[in-house]
Short mmCIF file of C-alpha atoms and ligand atoms in Angstrom, two decimals:
data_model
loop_
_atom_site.label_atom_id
_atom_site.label_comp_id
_atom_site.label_asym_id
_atom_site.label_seq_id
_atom_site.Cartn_x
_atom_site.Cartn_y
_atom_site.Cartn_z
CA UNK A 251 60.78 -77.39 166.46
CA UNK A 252 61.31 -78.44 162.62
CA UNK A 253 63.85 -76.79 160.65
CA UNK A 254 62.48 -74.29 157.80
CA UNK A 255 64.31 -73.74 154.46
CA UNK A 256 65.10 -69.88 154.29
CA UNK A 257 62.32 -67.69 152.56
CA UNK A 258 62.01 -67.61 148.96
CA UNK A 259 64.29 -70.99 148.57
CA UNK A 260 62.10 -73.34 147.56
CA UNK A 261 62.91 -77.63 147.53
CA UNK A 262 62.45 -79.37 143.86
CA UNK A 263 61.00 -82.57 144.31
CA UNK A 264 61.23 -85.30 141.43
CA UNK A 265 57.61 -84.48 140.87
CA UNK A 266 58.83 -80.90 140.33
CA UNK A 267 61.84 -81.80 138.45
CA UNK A 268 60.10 -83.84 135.55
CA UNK A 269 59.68 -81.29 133.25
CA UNK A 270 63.01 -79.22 134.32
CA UNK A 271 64.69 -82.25 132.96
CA UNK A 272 62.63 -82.09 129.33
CA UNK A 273 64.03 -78.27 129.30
CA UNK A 274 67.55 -79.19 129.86
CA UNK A 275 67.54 -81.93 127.08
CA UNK A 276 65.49 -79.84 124.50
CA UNK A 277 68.48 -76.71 125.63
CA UNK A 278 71.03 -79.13 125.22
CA UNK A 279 70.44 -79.97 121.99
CA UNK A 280 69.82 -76.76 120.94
CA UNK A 281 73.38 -75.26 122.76
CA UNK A 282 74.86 -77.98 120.82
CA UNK A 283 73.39 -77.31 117.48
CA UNK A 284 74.91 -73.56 117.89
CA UNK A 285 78.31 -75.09 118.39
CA UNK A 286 77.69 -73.43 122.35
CA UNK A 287 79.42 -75.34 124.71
CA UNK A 288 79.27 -74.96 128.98
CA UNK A 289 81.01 -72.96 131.52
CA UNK A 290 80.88 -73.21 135.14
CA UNK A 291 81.65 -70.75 137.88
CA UNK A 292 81.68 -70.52 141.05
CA UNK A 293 78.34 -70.17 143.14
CA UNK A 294 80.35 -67.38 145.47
CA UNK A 295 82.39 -64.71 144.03
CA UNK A 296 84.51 -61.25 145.26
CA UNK A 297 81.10 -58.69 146.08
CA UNK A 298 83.03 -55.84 144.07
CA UNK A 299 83.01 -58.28 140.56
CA UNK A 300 79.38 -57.48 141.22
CA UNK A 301 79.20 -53.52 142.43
CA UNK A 302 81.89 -53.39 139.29
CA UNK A 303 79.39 -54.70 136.58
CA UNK A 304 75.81 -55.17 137.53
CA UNK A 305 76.32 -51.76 139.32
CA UNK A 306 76.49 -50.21 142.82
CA UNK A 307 73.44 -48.46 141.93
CA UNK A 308 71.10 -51.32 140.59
CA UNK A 309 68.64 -53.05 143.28
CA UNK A 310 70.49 -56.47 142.42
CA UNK A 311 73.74 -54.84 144.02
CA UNK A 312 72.46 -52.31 146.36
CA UNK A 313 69.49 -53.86 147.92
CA UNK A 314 69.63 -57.44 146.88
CA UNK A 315 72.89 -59.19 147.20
CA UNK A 316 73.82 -62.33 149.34
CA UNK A 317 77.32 -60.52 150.69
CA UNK A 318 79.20 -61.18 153.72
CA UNK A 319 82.60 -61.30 154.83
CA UNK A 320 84.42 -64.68 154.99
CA UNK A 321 86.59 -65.86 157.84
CA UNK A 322 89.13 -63.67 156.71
CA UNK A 323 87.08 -60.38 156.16
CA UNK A 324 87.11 -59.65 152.56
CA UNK A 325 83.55 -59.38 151.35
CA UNK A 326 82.02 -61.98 149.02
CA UNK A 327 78.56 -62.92 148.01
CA UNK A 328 76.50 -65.55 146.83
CA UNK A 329 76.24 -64.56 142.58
CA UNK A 330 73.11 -62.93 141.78
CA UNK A 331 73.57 -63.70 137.76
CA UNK A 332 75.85 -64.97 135.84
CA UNK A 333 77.65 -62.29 133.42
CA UNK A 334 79.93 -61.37 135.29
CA UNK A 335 81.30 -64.49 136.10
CA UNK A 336 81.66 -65.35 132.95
CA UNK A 337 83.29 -62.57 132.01
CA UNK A 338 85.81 -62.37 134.90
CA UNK A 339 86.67 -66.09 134.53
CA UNK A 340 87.67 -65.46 130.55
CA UNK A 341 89.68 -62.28 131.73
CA UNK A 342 91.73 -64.50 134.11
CA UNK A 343 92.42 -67.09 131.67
CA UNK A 344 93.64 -64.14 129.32
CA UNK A 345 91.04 -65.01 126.51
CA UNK A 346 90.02 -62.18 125.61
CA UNK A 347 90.98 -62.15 122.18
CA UNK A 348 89.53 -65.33 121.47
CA UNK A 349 85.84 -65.72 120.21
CA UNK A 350 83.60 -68.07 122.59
CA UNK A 351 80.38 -69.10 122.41
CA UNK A 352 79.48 -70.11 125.75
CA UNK A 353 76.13 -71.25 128.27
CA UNK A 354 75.65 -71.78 131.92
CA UNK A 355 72.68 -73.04 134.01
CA UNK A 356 72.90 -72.73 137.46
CA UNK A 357 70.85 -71.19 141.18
CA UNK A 358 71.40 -67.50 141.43
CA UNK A 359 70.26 -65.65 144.81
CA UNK A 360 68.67 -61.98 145.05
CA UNK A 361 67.15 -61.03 148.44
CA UNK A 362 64.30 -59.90 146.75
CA UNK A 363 60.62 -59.97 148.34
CA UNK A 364 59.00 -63.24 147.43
CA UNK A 365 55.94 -63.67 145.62
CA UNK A 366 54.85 -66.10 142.56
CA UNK A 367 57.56 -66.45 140.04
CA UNK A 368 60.11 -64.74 142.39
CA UNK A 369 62.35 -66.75 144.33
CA UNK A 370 65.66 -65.77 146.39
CA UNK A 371 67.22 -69.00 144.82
CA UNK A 372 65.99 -68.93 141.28
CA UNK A 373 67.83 -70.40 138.20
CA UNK A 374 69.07 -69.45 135.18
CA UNK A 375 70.35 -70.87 131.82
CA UNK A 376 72.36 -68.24 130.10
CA UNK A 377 74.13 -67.55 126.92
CA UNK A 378 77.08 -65.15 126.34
CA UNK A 379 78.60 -64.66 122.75
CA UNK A 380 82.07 -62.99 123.55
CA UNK A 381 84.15 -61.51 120.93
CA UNK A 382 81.70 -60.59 118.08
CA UNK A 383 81.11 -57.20 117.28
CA UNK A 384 77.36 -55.73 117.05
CA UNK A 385 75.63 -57.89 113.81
CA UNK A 386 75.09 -61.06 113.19
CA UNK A 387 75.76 -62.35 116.86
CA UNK A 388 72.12 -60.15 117.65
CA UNK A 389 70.66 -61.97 114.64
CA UNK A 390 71.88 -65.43 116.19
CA UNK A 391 70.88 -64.73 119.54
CA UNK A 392 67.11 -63.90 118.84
CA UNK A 393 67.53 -66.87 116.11
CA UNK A 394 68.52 -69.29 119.14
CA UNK A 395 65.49 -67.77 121.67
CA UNK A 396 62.88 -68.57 118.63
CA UNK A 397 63.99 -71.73 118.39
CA UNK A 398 64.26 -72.54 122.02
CA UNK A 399 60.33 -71.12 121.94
CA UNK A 400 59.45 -73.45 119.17
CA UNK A 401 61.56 -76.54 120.39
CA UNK A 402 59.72 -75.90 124.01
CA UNK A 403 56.01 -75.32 122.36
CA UNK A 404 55.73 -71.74 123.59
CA UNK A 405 53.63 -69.71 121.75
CA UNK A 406 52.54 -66.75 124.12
CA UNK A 407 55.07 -64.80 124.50
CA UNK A 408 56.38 -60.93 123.24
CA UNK A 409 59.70 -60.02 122.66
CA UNK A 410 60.23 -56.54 123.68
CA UNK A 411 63.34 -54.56 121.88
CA UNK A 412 65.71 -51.67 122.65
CA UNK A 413 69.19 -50.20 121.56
CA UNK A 414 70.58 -47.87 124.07
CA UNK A 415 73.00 -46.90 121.60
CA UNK A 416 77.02 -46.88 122.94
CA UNK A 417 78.40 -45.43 126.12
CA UNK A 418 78.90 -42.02 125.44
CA UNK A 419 75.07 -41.86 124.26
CA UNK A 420 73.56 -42.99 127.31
CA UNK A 421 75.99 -40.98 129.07
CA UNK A 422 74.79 -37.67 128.00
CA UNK A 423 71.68 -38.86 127.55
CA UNK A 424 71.42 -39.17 131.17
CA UNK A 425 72.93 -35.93 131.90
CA UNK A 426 69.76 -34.47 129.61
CA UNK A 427 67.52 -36.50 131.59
CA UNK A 428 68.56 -35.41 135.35
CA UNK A 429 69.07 -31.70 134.01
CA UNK A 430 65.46 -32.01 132.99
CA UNK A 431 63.74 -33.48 135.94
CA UNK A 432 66.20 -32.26 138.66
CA UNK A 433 63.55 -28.80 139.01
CA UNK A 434 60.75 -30.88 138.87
CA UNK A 435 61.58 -33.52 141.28
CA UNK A 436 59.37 -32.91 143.97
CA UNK A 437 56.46 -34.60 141.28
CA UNK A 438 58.39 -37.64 140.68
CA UNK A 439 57.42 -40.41 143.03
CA UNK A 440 59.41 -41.11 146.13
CA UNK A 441 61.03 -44.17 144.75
CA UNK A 442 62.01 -42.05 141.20
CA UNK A 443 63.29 -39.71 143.64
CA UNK A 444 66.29 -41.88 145.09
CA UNK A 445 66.52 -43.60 141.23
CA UNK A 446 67.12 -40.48 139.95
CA UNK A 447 70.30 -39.38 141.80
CA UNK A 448 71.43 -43.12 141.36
CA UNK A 449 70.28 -44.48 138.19
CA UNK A 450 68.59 -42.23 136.75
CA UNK A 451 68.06 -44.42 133.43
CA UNK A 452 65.76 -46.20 136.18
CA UNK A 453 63.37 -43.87 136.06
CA UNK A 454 62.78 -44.50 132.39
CA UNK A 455 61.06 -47.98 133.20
CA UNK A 456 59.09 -47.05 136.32
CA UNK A 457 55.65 -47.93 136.76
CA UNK A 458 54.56 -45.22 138.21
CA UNK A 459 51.85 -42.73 137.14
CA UNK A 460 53.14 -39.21 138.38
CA UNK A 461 56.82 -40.16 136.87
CA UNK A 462 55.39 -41.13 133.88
CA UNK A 463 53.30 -38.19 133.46
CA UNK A 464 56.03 -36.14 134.04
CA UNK A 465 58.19 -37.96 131.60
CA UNK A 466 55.68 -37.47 128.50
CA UNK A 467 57.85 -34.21 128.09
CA UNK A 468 61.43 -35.65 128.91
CA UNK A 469 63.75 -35.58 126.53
CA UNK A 470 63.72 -38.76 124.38
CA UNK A 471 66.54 -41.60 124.23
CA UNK A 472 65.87 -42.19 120.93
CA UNK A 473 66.95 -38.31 119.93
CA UNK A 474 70.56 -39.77 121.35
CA UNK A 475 71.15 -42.52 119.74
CA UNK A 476 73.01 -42.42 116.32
CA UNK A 477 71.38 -43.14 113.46
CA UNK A 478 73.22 -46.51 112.70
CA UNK A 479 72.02 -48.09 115.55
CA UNK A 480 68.73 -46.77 115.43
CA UNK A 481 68.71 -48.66 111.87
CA UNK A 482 70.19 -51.37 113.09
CA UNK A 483 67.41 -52.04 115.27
CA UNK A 484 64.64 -51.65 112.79
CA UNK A 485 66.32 -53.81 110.43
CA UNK A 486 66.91 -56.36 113.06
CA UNK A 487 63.14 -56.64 114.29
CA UNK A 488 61.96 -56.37 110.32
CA UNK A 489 64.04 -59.47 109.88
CA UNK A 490 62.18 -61.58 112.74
CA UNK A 491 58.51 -59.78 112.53
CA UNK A 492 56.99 -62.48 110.62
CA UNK A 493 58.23 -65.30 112.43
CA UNK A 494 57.01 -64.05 116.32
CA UNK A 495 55.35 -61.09 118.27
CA UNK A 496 58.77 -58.80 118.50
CA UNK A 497 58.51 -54.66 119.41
CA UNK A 498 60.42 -52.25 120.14
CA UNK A 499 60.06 -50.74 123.62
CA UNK A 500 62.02 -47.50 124.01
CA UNK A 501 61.07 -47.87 127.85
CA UNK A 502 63.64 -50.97 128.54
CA UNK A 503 66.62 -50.20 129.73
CA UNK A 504 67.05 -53.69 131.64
CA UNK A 505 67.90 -53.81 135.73
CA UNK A 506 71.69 -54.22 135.21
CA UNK A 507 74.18 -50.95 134.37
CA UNK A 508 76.53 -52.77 132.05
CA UNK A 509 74.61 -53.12 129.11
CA UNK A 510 75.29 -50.87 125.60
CA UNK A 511 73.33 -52.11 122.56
CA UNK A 512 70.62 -53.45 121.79
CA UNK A 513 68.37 -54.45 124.56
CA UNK A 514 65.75 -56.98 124.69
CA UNK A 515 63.20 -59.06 127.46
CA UNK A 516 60.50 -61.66 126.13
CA UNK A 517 57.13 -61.80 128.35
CA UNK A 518 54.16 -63.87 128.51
CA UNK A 519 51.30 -62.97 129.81
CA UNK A 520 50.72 -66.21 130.89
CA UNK A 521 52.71 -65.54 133.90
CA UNK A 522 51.21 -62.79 136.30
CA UNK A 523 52.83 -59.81 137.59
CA UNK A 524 56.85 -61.10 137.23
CA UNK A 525 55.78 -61.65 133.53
CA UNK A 526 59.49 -61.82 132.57
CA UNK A 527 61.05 -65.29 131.58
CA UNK A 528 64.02 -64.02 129.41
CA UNK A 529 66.16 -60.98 129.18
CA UNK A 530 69.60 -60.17 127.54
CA UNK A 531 71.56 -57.75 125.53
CA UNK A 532 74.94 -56.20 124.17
CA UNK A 533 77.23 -55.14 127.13
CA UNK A 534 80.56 -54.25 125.42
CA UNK A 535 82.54 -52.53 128.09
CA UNK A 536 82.19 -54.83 130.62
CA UNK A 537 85.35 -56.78 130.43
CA UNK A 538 87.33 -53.42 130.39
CA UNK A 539 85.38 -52.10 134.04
CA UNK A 540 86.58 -55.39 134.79
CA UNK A 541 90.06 -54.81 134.18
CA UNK A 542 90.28 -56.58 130.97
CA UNK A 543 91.45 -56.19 127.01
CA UNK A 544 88.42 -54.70 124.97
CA UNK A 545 85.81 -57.85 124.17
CA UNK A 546 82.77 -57.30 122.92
CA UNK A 547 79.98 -59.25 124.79
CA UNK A 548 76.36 -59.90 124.00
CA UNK A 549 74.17 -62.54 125.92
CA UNK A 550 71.12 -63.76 127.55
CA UNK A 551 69.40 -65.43 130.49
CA UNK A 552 66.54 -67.26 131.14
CA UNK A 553 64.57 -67.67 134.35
CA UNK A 554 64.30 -71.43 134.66
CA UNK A 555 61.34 -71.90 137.00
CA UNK A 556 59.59 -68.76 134.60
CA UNK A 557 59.94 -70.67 131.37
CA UNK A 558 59.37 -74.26 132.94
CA UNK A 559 55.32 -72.83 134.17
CA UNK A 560 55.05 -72.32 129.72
CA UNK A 561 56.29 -75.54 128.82
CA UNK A 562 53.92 -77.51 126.38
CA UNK A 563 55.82 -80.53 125.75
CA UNK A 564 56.13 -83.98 126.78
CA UNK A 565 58.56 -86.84 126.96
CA UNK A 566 57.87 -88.34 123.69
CA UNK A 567 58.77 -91.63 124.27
CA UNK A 568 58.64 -93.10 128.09
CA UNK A 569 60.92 -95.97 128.90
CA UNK A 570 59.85 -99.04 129.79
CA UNK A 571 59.88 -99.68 133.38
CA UNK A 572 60.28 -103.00 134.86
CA UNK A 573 59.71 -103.92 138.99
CA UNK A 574 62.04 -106.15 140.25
CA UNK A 575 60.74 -107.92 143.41
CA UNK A 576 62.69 -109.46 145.70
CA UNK A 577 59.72 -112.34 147.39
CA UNK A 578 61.67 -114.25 149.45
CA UNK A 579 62.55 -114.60 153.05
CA UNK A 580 66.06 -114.35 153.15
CA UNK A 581 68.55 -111.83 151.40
CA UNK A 582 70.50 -113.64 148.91
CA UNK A 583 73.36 -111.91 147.18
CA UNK A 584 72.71 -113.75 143.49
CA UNK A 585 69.54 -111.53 143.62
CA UNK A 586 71.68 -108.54 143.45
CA UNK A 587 73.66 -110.10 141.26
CA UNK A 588 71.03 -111.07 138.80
CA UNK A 589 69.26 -107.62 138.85
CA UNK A 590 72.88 -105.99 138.47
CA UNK A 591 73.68 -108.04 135.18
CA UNK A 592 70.05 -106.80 133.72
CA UNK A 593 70.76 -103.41 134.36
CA UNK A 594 74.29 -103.81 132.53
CA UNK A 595 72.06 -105.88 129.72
CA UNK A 596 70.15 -102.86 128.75
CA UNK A 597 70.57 -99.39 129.88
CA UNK A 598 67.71 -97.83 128.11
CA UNK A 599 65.16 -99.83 130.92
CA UNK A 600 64.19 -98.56 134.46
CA UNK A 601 64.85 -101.44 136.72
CA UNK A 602 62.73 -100.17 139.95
CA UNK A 603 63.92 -102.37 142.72
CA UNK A 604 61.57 -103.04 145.73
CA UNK A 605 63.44 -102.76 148.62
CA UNK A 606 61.46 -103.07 151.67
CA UNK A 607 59.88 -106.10 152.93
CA UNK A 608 55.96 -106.99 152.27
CA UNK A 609 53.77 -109.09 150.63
CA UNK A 610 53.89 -110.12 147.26
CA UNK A 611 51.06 -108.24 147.05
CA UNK A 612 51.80 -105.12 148.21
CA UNK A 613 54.48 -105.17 146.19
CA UNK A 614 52.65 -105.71 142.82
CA UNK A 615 50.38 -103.15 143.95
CA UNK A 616 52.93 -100.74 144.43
CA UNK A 617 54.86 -101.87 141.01
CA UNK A 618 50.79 -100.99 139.04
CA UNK A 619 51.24 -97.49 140.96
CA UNK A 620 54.82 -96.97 140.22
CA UNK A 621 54.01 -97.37 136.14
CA UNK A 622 55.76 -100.17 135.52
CA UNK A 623 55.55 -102.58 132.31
CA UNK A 624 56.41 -105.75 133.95
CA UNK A 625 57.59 -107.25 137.07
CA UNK A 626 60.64 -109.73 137.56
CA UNK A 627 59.73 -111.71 140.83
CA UNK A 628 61.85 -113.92 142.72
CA UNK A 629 60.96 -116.04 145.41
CA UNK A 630 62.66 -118.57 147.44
CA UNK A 631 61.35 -121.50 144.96
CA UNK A 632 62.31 -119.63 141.94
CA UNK A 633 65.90 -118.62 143.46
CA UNK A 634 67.01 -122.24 144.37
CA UNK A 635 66.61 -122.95 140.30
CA UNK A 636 68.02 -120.07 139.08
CA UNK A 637 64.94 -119.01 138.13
CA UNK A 638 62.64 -115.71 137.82
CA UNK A 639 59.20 -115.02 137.01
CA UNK A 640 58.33 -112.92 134.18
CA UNK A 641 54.66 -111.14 134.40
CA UNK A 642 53.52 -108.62 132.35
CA UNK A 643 51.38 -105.83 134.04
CA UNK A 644 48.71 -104.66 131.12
CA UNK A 645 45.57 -105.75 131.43
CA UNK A 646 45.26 -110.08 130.82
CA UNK A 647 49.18 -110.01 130.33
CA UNK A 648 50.64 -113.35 131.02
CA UNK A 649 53.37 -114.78 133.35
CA UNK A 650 56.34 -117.04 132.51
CA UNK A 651 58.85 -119.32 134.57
CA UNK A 652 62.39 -118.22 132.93
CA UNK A 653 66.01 -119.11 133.87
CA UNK A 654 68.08 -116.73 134.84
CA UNK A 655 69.55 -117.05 131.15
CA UNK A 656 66.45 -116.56 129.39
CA UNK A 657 65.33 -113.41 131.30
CA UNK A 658 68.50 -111.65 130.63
CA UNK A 659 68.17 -112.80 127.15
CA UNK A 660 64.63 -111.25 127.01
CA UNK A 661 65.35 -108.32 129.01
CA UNK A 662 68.08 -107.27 126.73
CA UNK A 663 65.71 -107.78 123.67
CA UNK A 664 62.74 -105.89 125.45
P1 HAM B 1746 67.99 -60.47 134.48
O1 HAM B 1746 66.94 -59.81 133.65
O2 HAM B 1746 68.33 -59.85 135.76
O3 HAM B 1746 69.26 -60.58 133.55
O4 HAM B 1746 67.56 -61.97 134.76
C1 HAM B 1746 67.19 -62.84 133.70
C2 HAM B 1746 65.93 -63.60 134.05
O5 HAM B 1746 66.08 -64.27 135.30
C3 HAM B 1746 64.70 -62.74 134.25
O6 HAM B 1746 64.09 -62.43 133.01
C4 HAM B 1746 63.83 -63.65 135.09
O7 HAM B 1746 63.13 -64.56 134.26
C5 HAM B 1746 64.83 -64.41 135.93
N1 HAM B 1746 64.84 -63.88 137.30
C6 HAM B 1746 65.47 -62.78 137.76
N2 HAM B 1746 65.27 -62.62 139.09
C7 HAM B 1746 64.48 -63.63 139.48
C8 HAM B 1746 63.91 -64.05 140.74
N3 HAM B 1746 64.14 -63.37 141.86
N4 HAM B 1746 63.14 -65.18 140.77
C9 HAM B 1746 62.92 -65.88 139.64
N5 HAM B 1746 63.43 -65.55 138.44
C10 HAM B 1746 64.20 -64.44 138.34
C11 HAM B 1746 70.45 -61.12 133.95
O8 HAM B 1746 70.62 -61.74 134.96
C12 HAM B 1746 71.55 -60.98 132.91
N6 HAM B 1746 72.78 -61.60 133.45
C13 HAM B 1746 71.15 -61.59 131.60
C14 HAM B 1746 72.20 -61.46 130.54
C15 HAM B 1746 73.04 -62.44 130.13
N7 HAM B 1746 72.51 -60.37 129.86
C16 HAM B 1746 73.52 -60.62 129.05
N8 HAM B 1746 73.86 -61.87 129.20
#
């Protein structure tokens, strides 16, 4: 029998990849024009860095994680997001105090059940501002996301706003909340049920009909919050309003315990059922449940293979191509050389090198599928005088006899 990848862990093909690689330039230069530079972590990290910060309650710890216990029996796991990491790695290099401005791209894995636009290897590209206090990092975070929309030519899309105001807030607002619907809990759905004694905040977001009947009467977040931050929000969505579709949702809470802050998710309904491509916000206390100095924290990630089914751009300018056919009977190493020294000539042309054996014509068939410009062909005649023909491939292009000089010379000037 043949062997399967696992479920939910899909293969990228080049065909796949083409327009993964237009996101990561467009990104690139936008990370850049931030002043945002790249971190990498690890793929595998200690399981409690995430029961410590994403939470032992959330699905991502409690149902979804990639854990096991390594030859020597402490428990790690395969990351699920990237946060964390982030976080822990600037704690262990003692940088707290410092400001960064740092992004990551990378697979993350969550055993959740599979289904279009959910993956259990999925990718992210993420942002994390550490070190500036709630203000203008918000302002240059949604900033960056609108012009990562507009640099990507994505135009459907809503970005949904909250503030869950500072610890203590959602502390006791959660106290209200379970005090409330504790009587009442055998109307909550099943699945409310179990959120409610673990996350109860959960229960806020569920899509469920007799939980959110029952929750028309519950007592309101928004009655917790302090008034700053409930300004704060307003003024921060009445500075973007008339630039993109932004609301605020006093639903969102987000999947992931650390956050404090303002909130936020962008969907398209482009995308089906797992209509989120984007989602972020303000966790401040994370580095100290971590076991770090106090740094604030705000960030986001996006769902690469989400965003990449929006994209509405194109390469704008293709390279040339050029096939470079090797016609003759024996293998001759100036052929290598020759095709070596145009490659060093000009880097900005795809040399496309046809390695097997077959007729010329097969191979000039193959070079018309392949896209190419021209073809370089070199046949026993042609290598014995150091020479190459030249043949453009659009329609009544001509063919020249050139020395090895002249093609290099023409090549590079191409
Ligand atoms: P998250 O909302 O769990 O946040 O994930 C961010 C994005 O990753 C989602 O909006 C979605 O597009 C994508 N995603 C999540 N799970 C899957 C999956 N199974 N298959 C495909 N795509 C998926 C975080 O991970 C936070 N660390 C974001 C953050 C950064 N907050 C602050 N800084």
């Amino acid at each position: 029998v043949k062997i399967q990848s696992l479920r939910g862990m899909p293969d990228l093909f080049p065909e796949d990849l083409e327009k993964w690689h237009i996101f990561e330039l467009k990104l690139l230069e936008i990370f850049n024009s931030f002043n945002t530079n790249e971190i990498r972590t690890p793929l595998v990290e200690f399981t409690e860095l995430f029961a410590r910060s994403v939470g032992n309650s959330s699905d991502i710890v409690n149902k979804e994680l990639y854990s096991f216990l390594d030859r020597n029996e402490e428990s790690i796991c395969l990351r699920p997001e990237g946060s964390a990491s982030v976080i822990r790695a600037v704690i262990q290099k003692k940088q707290e105090q410092d400001k960064h401005k740092l992004w990551y791209q990378g697979p993350m894995f969550r055993y959740e059940r599979p289904q279009k636009g959910r993956y259990r290897q999925f990718h992210q590209i993420g942002v994390e501002y550490l070190g500036f206090e709630e203000g203008t990092s918000e302002y240059e975070l949604i900033a960056m996301v609108l012009q990562i929309h507009q640099s990507l030519g994505i135009q459907d899309y809503t970005i949904k706003i909250n503030h869950l105001g500072d610890a203590q807030a959602k502390e006791k607002f959660c106290t209200s909340l379970v005090s409330f619907l504790e009587p009442q809990i055998e109307e909550l759905h099943e699945k409310d049920q179990a959120r409610l004694k673990s996350n109860p905040l959960r229960v806020l977001d569920s899509k469920e009909k007799s939980t959110q009947e029952l929750l028309k009467n519950a007592p309101k977040f928004q009655d917790f919050i302090s008034e700053k931050s409930k300004r704060f929000l307003k003024d921060l969505v009445n500075a973007f309003k008339d630039q993109c579709n932004i609301q605020i949702d006093q639903s969102l809470v987000r999947g992931l315990d650390y956050y404090t802050g303002i909130v936020f998710e962008i969907v398209s309904t482009e995308l089906g059922a797992q209509d989120a491509f984007l989602g972020g916000g303000r966790y401040d206390n994370l580095s100290n449940q971590l076991g770090g100095k106090d740094m604030h924290a705000i960030g986001f990630a996006i769902g690469v293979e989400r965003i990449i089914e929006l994209l509405n751009v194109k390469h704008t300018s293709q390279p040339l191509k050029v096939g470079f056919i090797i016609a003759g009977e024996q293998i001759d190493k100036k052929t290598y050389k020759i095709a070596n020294d145009l490659r060093s000539a000009n880097k900005s042309i795809i040399l496309d090198t046809f390695l097997s054996e077959g007729s010329l014509k097969s191979h000039l068939r193959r070079a018309n599928k392949n896209n190419c410009n021209f073809v370089i062909i070199i046949g026993d005649d042609e290598l014995k005088n150091n020479q190459a023909i030249w043949k453009d491939l659009c329609e009544d292009g001509d063919q020249e006899l050139l020395s090895f000089k002249e093609l290099i010379d023409k090549y590079t000037n191409l």
